[in-house]
PDB file of C-alpha atoms in Angstrom:
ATOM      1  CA  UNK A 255       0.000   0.000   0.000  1.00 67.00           C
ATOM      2  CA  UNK A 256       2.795   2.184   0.861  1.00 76.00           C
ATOM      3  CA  UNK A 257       4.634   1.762  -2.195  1.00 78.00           C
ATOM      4  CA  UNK A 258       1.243   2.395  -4.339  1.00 77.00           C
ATOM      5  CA  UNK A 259       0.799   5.554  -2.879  1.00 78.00           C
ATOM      6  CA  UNK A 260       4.498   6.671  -3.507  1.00 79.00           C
ATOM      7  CA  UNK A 261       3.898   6.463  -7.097  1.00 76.00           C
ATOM      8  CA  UNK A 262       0.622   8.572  -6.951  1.00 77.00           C
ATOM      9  CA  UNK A 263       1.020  11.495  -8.962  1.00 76.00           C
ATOM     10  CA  UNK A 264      -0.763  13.801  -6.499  1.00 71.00           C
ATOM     11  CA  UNK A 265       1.637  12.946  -3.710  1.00 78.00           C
ATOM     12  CA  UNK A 266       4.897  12.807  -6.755  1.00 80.00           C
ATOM     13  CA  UNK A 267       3.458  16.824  -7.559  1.00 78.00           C
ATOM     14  CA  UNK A 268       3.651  17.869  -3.893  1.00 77.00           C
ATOM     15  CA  UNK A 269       6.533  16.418  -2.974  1.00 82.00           C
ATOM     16  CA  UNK A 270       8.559  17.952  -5.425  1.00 82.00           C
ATOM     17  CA  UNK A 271       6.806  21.069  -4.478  1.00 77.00           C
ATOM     18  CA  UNK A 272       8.619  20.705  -1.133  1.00 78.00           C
ATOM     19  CA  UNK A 273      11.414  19.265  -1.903  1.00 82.00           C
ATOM     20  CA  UNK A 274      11.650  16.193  -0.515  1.00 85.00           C
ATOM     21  CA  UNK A 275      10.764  14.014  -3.845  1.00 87.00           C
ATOM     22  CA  UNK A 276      14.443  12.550  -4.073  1.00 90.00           C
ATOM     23  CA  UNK A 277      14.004  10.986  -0.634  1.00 90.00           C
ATOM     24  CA  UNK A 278      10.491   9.526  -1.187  1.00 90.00           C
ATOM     25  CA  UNK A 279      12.266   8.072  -4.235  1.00 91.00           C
ATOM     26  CA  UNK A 280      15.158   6.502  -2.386  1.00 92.00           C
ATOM     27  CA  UNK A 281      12.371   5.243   0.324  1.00 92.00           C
ATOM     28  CA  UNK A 282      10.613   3.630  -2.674  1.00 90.00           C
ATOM     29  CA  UNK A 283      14.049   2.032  -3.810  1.00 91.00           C
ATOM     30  CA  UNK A 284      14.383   0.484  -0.663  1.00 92.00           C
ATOM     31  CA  UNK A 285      10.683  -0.684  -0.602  1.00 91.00           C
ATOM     32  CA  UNK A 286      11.166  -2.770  -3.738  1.00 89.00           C
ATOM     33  CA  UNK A 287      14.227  -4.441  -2.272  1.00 90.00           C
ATOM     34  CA  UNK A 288      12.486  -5.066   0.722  1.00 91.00           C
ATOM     35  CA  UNK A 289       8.908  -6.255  -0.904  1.00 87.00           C
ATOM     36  CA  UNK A 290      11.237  -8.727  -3.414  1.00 86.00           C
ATOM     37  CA  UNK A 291      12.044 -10.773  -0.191  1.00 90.00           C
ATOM     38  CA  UNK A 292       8.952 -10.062   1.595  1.00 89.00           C
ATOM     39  CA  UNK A 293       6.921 -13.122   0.641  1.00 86.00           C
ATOM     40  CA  UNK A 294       9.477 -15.649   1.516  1.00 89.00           C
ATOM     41  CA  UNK A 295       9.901 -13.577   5.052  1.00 91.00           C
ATOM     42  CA  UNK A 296       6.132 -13.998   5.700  1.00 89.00           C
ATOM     43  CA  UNK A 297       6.667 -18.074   4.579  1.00 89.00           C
ATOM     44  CA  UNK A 298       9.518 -18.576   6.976  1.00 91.00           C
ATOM     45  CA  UNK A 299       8.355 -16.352   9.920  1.00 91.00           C
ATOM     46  CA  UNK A 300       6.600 -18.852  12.055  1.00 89.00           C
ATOM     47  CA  UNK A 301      10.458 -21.232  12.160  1.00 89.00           C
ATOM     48  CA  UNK A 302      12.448 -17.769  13.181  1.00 91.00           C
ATOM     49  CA  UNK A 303      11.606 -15.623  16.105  1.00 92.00           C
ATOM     50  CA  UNK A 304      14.329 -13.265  14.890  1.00 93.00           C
ATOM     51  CA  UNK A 305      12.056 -13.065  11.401  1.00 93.00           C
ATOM     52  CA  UNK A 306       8.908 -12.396  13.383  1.00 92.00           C
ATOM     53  CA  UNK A 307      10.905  -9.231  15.050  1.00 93.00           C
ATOM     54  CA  UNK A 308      12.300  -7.930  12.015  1.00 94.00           C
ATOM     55  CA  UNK A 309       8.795  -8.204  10.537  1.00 94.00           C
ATOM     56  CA  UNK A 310       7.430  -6.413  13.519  1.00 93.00           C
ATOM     57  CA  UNK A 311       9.951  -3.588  12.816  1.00 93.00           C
ATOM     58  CA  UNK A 312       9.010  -3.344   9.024  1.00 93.00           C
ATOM     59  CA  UNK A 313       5.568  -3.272  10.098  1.00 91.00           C
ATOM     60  CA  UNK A 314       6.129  -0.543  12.195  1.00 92.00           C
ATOM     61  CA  UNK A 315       7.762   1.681  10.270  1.00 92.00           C
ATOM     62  CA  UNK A 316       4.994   1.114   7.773  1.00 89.00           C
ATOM     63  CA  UNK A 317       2.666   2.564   9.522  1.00 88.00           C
ATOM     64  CA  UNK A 318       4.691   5.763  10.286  1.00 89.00           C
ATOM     65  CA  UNK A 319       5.042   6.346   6.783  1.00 89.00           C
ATOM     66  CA  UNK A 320       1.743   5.700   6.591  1.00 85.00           C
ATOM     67  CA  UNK A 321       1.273   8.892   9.355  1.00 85.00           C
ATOM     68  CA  UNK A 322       3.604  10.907   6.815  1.00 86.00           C
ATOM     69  CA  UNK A 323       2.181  10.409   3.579  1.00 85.00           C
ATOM     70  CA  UNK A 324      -1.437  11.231   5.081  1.00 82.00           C
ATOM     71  CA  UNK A 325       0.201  14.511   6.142  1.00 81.00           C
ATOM     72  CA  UNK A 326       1.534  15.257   2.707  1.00 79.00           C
ATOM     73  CA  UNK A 327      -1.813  14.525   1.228  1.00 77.00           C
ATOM     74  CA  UNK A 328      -3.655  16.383   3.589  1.00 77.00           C
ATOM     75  CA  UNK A 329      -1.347  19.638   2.471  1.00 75.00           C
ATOM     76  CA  UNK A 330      -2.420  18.601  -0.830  1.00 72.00           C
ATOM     77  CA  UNK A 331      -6.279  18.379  -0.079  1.00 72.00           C
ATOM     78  CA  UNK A 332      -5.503  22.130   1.860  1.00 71.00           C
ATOM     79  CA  UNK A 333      -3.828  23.578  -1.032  1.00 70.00           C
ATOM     80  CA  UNK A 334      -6.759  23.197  -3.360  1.00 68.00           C
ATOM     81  CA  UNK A 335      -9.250  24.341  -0.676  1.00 62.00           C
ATOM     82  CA  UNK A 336      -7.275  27.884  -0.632  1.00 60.00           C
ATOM     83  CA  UNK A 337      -6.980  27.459  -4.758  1.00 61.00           C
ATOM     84  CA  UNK A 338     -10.564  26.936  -4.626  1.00 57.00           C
ATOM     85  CA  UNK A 339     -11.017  30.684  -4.142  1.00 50.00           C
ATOM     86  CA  UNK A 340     -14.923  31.479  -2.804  1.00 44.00           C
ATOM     87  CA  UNK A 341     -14.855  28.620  -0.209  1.00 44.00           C
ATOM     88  CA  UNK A 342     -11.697  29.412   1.016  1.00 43.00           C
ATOM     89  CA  UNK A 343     -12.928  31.602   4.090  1.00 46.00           C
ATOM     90  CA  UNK A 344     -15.250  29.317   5.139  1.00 45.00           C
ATOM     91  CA  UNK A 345     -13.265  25.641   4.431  1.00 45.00           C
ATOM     92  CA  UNK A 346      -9.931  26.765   5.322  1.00 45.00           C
ATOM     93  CA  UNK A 347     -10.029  25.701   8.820  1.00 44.00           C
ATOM     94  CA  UNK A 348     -11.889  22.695   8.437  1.00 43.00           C
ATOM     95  CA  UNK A 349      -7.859  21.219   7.050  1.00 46.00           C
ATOM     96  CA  UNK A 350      -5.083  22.439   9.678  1.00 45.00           C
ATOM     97  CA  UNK A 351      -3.274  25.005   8.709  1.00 48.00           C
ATOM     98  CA  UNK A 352       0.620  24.485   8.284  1.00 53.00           C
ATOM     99  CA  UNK A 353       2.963  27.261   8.437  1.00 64.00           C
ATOM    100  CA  UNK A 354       4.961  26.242   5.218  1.00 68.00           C
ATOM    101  CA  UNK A 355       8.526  26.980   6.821  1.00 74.00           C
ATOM    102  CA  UNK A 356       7.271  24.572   9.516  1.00 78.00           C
ATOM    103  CA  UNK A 357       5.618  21.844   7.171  1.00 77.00           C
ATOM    104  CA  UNK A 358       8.530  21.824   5.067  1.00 80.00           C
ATOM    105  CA  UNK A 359      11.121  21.728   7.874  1.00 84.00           C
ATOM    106  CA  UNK A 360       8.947  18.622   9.706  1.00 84.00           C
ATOM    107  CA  UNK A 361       8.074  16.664   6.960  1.00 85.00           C
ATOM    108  CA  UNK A 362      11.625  16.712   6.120  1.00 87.00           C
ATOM    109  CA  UNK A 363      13.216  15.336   9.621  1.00 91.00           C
ATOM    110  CA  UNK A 364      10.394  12.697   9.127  1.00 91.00           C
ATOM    111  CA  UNK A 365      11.241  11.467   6.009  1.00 92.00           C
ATOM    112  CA  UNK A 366      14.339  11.792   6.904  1.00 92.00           C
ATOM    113  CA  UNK A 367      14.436   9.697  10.429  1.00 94.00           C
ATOM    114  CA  UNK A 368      11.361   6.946   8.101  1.00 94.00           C
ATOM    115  CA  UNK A 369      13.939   6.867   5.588  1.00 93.00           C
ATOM    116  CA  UNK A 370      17.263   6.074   8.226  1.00 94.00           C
ATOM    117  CA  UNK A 371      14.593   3.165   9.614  1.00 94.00           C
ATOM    118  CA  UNK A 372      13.629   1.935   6.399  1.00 94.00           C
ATOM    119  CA  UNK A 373      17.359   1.655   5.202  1.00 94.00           C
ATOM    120  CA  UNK A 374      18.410  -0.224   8.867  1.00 94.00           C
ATOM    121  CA  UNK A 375      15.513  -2.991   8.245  1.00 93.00           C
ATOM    122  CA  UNK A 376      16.654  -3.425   4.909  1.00 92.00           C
ATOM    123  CA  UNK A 377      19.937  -4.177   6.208  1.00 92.00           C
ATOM    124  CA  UNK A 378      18.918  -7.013   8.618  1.00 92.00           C
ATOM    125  CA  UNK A 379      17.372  -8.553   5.934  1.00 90.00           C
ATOM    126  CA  UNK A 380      20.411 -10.498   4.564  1.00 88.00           C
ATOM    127  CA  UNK A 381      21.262 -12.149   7.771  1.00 90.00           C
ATOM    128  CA  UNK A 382      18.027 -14.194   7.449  1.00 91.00           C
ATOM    129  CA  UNK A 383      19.014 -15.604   3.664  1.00 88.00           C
ATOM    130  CA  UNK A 384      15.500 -14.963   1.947  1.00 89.00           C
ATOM    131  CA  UNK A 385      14.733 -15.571  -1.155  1.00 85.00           C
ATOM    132  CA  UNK A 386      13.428 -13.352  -4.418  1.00 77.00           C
ATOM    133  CA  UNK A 387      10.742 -14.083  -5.953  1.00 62.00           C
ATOM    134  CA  UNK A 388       7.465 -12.324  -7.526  1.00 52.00           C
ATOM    135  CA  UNK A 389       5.242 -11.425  -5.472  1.00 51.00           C
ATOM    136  CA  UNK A 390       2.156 -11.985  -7.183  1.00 50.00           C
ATOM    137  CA  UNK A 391      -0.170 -10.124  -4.925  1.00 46.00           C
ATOM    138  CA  UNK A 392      -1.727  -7.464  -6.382  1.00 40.00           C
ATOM    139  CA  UNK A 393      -0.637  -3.954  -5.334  1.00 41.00           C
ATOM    140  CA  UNK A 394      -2.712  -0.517  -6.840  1.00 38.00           C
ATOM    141  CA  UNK A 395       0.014   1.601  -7.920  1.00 37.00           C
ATOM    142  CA  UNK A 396      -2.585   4.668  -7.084  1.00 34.00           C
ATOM    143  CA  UNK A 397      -2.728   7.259  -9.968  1.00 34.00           C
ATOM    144  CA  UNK A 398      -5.834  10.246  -8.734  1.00 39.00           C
ATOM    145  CA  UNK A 399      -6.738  13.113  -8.425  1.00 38.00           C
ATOM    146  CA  UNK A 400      -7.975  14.882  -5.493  1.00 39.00           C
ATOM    147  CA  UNK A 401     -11.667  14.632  -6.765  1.00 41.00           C
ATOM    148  CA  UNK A 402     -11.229  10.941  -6.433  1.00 40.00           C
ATOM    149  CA  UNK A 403     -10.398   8.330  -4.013  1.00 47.00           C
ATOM    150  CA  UNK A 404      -9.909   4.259  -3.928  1.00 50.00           C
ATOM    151  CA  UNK A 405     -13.427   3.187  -3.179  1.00 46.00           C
ATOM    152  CA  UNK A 406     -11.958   0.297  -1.918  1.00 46.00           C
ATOM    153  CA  UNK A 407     -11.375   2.420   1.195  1.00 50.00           C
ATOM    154  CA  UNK A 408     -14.731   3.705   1.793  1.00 50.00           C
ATOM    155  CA  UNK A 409     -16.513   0.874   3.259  1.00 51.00           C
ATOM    156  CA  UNK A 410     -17.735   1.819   7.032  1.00 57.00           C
ATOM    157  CA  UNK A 411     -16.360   5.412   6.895  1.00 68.00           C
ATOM    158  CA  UNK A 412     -19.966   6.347   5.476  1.00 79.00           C
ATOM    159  CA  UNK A 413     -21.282   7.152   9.021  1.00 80.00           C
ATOM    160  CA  UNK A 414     -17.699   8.877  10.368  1.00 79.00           C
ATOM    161  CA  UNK A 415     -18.396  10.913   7.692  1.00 82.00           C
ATOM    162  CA  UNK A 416     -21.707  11.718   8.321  1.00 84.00           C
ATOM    163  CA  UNK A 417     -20.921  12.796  11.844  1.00 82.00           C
ATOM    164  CA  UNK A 418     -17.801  14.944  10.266  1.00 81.00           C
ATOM    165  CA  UNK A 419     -20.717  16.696   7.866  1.00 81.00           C
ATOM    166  CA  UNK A 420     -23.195  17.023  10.851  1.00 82.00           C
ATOM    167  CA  UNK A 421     -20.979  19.090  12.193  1.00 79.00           C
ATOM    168  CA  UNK A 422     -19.619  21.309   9.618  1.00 76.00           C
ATOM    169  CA  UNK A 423     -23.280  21.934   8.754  1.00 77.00           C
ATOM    170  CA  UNK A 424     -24.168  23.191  12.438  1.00 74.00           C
ATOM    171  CA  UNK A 425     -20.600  25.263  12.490  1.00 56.00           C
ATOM    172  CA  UNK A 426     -21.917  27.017   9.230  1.00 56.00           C
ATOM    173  CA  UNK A 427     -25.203  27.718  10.935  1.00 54.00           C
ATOM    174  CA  UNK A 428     -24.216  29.620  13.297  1.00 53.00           C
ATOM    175  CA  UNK A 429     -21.218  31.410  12.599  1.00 50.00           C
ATOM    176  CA  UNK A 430     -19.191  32.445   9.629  1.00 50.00           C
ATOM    177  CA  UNK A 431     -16.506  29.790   9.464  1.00 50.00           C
ATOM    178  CA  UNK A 432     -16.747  26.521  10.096  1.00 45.00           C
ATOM    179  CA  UNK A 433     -14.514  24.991  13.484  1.00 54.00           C
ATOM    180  CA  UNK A 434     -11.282  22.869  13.233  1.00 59.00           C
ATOM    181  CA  UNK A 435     -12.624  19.233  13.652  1.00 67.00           C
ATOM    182  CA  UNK A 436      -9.429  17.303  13.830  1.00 65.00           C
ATOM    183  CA  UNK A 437      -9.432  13.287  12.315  1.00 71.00           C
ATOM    184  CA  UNK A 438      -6.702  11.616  14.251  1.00 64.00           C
ATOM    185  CA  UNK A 439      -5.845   7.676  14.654  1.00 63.00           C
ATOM    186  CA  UNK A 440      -3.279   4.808  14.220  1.00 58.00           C
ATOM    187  CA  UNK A 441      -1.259   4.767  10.642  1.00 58.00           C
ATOM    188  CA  UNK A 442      -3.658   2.991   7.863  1.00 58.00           C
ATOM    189  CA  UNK A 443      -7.275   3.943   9.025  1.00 61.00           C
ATOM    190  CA  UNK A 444      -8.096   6.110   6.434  1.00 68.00           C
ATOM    191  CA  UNK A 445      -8.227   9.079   8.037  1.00 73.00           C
ATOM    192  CA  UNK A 446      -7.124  10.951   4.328  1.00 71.00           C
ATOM    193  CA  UNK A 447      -9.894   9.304   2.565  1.00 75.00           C
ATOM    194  CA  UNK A 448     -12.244  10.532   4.906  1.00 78.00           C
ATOM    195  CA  UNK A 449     -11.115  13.775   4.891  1.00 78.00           C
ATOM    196  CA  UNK A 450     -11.893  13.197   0.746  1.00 77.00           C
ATOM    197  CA  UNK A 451     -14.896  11.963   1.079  1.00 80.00           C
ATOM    198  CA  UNK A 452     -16.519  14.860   3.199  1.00 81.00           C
ATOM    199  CA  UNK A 453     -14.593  17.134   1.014  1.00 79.00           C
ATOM    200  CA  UNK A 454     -16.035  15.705  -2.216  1.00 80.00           C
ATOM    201  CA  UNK A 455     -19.475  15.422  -0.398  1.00 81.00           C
ATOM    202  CA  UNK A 456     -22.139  16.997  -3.024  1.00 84.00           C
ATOM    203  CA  UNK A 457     -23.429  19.325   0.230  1.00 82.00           C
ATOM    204  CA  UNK A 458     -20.084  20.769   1.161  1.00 76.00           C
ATOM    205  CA  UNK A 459     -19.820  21.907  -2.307  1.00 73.00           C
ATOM    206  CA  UNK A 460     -23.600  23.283  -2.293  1.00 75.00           C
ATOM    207  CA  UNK A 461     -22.876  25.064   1.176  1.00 73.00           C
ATOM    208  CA  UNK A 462     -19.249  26.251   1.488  1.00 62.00           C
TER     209      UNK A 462
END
């Protein structure tokens, strides 16, 4: 999943926008070397508690650049709210607003200290002797646009994103601009494709 949203273009066009696209691409190196032993790892995992660790680590550092590359596309998601013009007063603060010195500095100590993990796993690898193969599982090499997202990751947000709408639609109510309503959770929920999803949502259009 990871390395499928690498190669999105939305994240590729933001990315080099901030200047960190030559890391992502040397994290994505490392992915492939990593993913070519990955199935025989899984295989051999249950005769090696050693595997099972380094397995555990890999996992683990999945998920944090999981955390990242939501962040990334949540810059994107804000950056065509403000392009968006009219509903920028009222949207803005719906998405949290990043100073860019500070986003730019951040993102790049946590690709940085991802992409220092990534490269140590790797490493380990070798001492356990895997084999390459193909893995022949399917992975979605992700190429959208913000007006679209992987329905495959929709199924039983439709009521978190009710709730999320619910409340925008009170906030606008009552005063001019709507509250920041914060989606937080473990790397891999979907918090960025809910975020989408009540963005793309026919009445946030109609209303902000």
């Amino acid at each position: 999943k990871v390395l499928g949203r690498l190669g999105s273009v939305a994240l590729q066009e933001i990315s080099l926008a901030w200047g960190v696209k030559e890391e992502l691409d040397k994290i994505e190196g490392t992915l492939r070397t990593i993913k070519a032993v990955l199935l025989d790892a899984e295989k051999k995992q249950e005769e090696s508690n050693q595997l099972k660790v380094w397995l555990g680590k890999l996992r683990d550092v999945f998920l944090d650049a999981e955390d990242v590359l939501d962040e990334f596309e949540c810059e994107a998601l804000r950056q065509q709210v403000v392009n968006c013009g009219s509903i920028f007063g009222k949207v803005r603060r719906f998405f949290s607003y990043s100073n860019p010195l500070l986003f730019r500095f951040r993102m790049g100590r946590n690709i940085k200290e991802i992409k220092e993990r990534l490269d140590e796993v790797a490493a380990e690898k070798d001492k356990f002797k895997l084999e390459g193969g193909v893995d022949r599982r399917v992975v979605y090499r992700v190429r959208e646009s913000y007006s679209f997202f992987n329905t495959c990751d929709v199924i039983g947000r439709e009521n978190d994103k009710e709730i999320i709408i619910d409340l925008l639609m009170q906030s606008n109510d009552h005063v001019e601009s709507v509250s920041v309503i914060p989606i937080v959770g473990i790397g891999g929920l979907g918090k960025t494709t809910l975020a989408k999803m009540v963005f793309n949502d026919e009445r946030m259009i109609n209303n902000f």
